[in-house]
Coordinates of C-alpha atoms and ligand atoms in Angstrom, one line a residue:
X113 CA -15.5 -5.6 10.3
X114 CA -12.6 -3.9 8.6
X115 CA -10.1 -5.3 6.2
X116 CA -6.8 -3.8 5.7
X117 CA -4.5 -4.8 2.8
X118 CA -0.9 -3.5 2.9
X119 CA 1.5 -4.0 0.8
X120 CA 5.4 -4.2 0.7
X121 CA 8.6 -5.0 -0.9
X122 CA 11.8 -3.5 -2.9
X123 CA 11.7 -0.5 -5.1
X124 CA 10.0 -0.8 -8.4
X125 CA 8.7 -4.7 -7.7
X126 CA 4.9 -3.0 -8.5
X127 CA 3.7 -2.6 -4.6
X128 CA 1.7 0.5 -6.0
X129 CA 0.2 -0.7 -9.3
X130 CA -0.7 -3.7 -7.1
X131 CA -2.1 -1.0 -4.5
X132 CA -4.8 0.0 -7.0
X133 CA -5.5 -3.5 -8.7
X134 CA -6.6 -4.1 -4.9
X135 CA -8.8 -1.0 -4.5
X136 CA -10.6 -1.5 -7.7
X137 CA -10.7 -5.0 -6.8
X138 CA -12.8 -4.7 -3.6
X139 CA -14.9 -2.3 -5.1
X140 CA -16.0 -4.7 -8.3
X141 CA -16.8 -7.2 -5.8
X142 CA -18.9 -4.8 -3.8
X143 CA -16.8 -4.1 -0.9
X144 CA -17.1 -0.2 -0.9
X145 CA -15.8 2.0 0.4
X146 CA -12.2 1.5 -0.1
X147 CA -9.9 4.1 1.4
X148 CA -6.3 4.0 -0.2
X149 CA -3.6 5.2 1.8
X150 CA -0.7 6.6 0.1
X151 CA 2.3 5.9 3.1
X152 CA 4.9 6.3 0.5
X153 CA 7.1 9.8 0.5
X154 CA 7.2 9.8 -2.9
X155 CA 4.1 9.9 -3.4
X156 CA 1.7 8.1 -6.6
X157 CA -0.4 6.0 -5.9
X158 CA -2.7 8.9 -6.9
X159 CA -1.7 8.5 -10.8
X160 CA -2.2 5.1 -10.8
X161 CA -6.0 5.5 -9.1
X162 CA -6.4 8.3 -11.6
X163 CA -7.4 10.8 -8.7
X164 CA -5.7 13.9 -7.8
X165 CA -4.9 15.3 -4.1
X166 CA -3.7 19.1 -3.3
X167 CA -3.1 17.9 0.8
X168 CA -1.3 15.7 2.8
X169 CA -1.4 14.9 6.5
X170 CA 2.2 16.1 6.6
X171 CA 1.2 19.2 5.4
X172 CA -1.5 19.3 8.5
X173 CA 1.2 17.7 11.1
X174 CA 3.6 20.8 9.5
X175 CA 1.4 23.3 10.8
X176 CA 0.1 21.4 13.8
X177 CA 3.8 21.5 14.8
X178 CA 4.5 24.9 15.4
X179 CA 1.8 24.7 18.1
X180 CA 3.8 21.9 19.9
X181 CA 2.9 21.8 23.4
X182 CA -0.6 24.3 22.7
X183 CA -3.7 21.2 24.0
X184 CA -6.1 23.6 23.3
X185 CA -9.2 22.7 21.1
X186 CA -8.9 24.7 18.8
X187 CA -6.1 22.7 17.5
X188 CA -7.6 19.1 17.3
X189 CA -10.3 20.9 15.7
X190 CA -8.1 22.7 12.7
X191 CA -6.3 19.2 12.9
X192 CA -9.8 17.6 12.2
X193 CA -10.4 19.8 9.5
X194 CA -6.8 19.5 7.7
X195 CA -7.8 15.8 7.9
X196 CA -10.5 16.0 6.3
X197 CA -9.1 18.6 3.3
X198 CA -5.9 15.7 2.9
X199 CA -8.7 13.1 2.2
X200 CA -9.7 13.3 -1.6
X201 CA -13.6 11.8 -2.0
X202 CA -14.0 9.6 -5.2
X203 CA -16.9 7.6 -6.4
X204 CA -16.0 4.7 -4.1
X205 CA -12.5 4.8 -3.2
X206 CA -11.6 7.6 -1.4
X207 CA -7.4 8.5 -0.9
X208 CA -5.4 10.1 1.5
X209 CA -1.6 10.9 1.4
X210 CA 0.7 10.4 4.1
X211 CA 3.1 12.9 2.4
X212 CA 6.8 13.8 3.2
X213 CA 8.2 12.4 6.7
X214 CA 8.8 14.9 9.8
X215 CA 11.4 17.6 9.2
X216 CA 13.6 18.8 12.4
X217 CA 11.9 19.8 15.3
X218 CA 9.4 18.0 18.0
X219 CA 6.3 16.5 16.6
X220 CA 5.4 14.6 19.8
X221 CA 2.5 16.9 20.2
X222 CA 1.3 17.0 16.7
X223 CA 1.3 13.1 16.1
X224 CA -0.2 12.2 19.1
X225 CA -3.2 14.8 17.7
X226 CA -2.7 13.5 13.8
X227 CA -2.7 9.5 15.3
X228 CA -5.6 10.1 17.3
X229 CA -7.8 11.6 14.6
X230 CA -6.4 9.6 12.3
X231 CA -7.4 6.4 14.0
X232 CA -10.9 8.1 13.6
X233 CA -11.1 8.5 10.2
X234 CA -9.8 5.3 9.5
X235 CA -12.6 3.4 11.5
X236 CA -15.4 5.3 8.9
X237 CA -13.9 2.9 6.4
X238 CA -14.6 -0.8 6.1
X239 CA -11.4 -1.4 3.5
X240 CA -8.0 0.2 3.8
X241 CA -5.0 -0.6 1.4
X242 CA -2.1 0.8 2.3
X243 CA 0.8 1.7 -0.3
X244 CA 3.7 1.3 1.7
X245 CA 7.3 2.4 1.2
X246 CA 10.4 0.7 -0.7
X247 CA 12.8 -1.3 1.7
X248 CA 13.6 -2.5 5.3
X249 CA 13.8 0.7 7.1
X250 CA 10.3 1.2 6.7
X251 CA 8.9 -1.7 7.7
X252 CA 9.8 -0.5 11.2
X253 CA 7.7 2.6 10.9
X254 CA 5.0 1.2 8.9
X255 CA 2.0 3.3 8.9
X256 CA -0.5 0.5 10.5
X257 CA 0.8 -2.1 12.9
X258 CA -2.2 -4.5 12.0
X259 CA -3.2 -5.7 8.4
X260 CA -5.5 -8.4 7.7
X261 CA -3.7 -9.2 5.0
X262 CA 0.1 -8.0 4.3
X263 CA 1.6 -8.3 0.4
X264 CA 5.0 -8.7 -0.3
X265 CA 5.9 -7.8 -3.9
X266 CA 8.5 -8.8 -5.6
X267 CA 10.3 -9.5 -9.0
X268 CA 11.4 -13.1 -9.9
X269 CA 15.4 -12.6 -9.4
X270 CA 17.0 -14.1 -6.8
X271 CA 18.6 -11.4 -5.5
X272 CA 14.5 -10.1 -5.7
X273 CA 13.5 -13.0 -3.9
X274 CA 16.4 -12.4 -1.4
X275 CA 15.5 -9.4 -0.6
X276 CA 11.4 -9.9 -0.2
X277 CA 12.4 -13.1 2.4
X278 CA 14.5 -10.3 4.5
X279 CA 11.1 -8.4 4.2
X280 CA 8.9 -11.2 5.0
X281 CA 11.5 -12.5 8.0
X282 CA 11.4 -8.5 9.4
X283 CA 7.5 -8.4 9.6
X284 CA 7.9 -11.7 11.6
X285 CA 10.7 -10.1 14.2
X286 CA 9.0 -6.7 14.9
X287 CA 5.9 -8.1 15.4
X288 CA 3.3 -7.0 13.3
X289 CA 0.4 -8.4 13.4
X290 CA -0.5 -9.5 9.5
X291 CA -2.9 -12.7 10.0
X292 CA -2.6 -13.4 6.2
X293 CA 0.6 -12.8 4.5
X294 CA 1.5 -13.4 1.3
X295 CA 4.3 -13.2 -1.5
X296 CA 3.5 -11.9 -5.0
X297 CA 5.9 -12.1 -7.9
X298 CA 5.5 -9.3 -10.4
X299 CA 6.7 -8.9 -14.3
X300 CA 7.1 -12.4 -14.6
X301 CA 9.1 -13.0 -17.7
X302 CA 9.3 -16.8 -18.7
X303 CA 9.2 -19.7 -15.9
X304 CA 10.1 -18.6 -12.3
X305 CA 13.6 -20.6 -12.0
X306 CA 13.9 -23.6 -9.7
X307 CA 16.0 -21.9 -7.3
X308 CA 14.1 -19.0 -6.4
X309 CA 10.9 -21.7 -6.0
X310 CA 13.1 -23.6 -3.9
X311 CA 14.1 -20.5 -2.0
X312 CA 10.0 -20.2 -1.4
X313 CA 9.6 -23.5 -0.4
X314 CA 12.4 -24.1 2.1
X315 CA 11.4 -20.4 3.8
X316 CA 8.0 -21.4 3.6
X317 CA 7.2 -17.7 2.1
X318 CA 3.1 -18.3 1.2
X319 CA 3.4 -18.0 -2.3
X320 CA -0.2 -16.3 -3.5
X321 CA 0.5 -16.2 -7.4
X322 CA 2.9 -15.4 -10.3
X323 CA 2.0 -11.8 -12.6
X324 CA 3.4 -11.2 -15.7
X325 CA 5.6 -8.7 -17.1
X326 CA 3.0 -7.2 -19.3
X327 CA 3.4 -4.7 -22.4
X328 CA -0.3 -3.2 -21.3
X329 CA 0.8 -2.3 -17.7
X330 CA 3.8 -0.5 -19.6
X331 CA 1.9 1.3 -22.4
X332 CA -0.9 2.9 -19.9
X333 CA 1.9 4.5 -17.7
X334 CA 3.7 5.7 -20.5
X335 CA 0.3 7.1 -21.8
X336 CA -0.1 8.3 -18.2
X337 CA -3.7 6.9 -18.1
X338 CA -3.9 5.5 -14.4
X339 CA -3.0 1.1 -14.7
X340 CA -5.9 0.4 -12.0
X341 CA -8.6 1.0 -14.7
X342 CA -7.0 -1.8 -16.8
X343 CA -9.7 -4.7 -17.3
X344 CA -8.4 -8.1 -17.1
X345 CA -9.5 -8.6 -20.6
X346 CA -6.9 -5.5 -21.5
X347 CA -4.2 -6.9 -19.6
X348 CA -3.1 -10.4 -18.4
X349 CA -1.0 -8.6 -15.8
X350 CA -4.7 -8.2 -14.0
X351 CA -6.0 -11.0 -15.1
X352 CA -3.6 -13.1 -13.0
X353 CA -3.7 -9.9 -10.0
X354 CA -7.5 -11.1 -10.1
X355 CA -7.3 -14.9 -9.6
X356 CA -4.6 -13.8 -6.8
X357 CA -7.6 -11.3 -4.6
X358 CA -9.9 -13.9 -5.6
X359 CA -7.7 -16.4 -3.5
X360 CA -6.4 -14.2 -1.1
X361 CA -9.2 -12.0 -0.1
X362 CA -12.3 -13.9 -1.4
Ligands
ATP432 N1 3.1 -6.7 -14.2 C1 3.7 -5.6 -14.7 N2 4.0 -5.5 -16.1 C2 4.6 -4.4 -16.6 N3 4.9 -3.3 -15.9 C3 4.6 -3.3 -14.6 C4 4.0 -4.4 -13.9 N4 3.8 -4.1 -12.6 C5 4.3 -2.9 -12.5 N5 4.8 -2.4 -13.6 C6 5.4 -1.1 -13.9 O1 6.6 -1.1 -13.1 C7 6.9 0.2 -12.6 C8 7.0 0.1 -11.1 O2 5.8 -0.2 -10.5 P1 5.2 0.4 -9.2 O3 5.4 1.9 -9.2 O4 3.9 -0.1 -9.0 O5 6.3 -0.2 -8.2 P2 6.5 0.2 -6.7 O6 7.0 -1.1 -6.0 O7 5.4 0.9 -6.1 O8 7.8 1.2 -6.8 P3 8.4 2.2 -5.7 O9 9.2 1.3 -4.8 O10 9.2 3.1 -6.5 O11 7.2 2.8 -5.0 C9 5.8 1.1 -13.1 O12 6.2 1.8 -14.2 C10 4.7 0.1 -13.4 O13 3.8 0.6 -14.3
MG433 MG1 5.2 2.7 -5.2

């Protein structure tokens, strides 16, 4: 049995603090080992795990790439190996980093390799949560086509909540297959207004729990001092990101 958590939504709604809340979660409730995938470009889901990476997979498709075509061995074996380097081993999450998207030039040859081993890897781990990319365009090129469970993060606006329903409506028309999806709404200042709960409830978006805008989230990146190891005692951000696993992923 695998579980797979993704998550999603505009820029800067918290989709990667969120990320590592989710790791750290599983872990503290013994579900070990966790591999977090990095899917964003830009890159930091790292910082807020409080691990560091020297490789990407891009940098391994990169060089698979210029051997486009070449089916020889040797190649899924250096692929295998670049693999491995891009995946950075921690006590019991381990991360990898998508990295930068293709440049110019046909990668047919080295994806097909990088999917294939990929796929691999990903089977040696029981939990995956996936840091996914800002906005809609992504969604279409989302790393993993199945999540057990898929959040979509988002602020309490309601242009916010506009945009997560186009989200949450896009996941529904290109068919990816998320058995459990759910909205979050992050740095909740006040009450969440009536009409963007009324927006929730006529669009039936699965409402899994309300986080607040919280000065300890803000202090710890400014101190650069990675937000997952946060307690929820320190912060009441992950307090309420706690009651919302516990609910939505036991
Ligand atoms: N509940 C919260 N309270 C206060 N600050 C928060 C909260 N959640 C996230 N933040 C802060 O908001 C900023 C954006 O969060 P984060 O990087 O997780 O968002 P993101 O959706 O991954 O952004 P991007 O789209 O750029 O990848 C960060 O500085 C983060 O520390
Ligand atoms: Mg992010």
């Amino acid at each position: 049995m695998t579980l797979i958590v993704g998550m999603a939504g505009k820029g800067g709604t918290g989709k990667t603090t969120l990320a590592g809340m989710t790791a750290r979660y599983l872990v503290e409730t013994g579900r070990k080992p966790v591999l977090a995938v990095d899917a964003d470009a830009n890159a930091n889901l790292a910082d807020v795990l409080g691990m560091e990476y020297e490789h990407t997979l891009s940098d391994a498709r990169e060089e698979m790439k210029t051997s486009a075509g070449d089916v020889s061995i040797t190649k899924d074996v250096l692929i295998e190996m670049r693999t491995q380097e891009a995946i950075v081993e921690g006590d019991d999450i381990d991360l990898v980093v998508m990295g930068k998207p293709e440049g110019a030039g046909c990668y047919c040859a080295a994806n097909a390799v990088l999917g294939a081993v990929l796929e691999r890897t990903l089977k040696n781990y029981p939990y995956q949560v996936i840091d996914n990319e800002a906005g809609m365009e992504h969604i279409s090129r989302l790393t993993s086509r199945y999540m057990d469970v898929f959040y979509v993060v988002s602020d309490a606006s309601r242009r916010g909540l506009i945009a997560a329903l186009r989200i949450w409506q896009l996941v529904e028309e290109l068919k990816i297959t998320v058995p459990n999806k759910y909205l979050i709404l992050n740095r909740v200042r006040g009450e969440v207004s009536k009409d963007v709960m009324d927006i929730i409830e006529k669009e039936k978006m699965n409402l899994a729990g309300v986080i607040p805008d919280d000065m300890a989230i803000y202090d710890a990146d400014q101190q650069a001092k990675p937000t997952s190891l946060l307690t929820a005692s320190d912060s009441p951000a992950v307090a309420a990101a706690r009651e919302i696993f516990k609910k939505t992923l036991g």
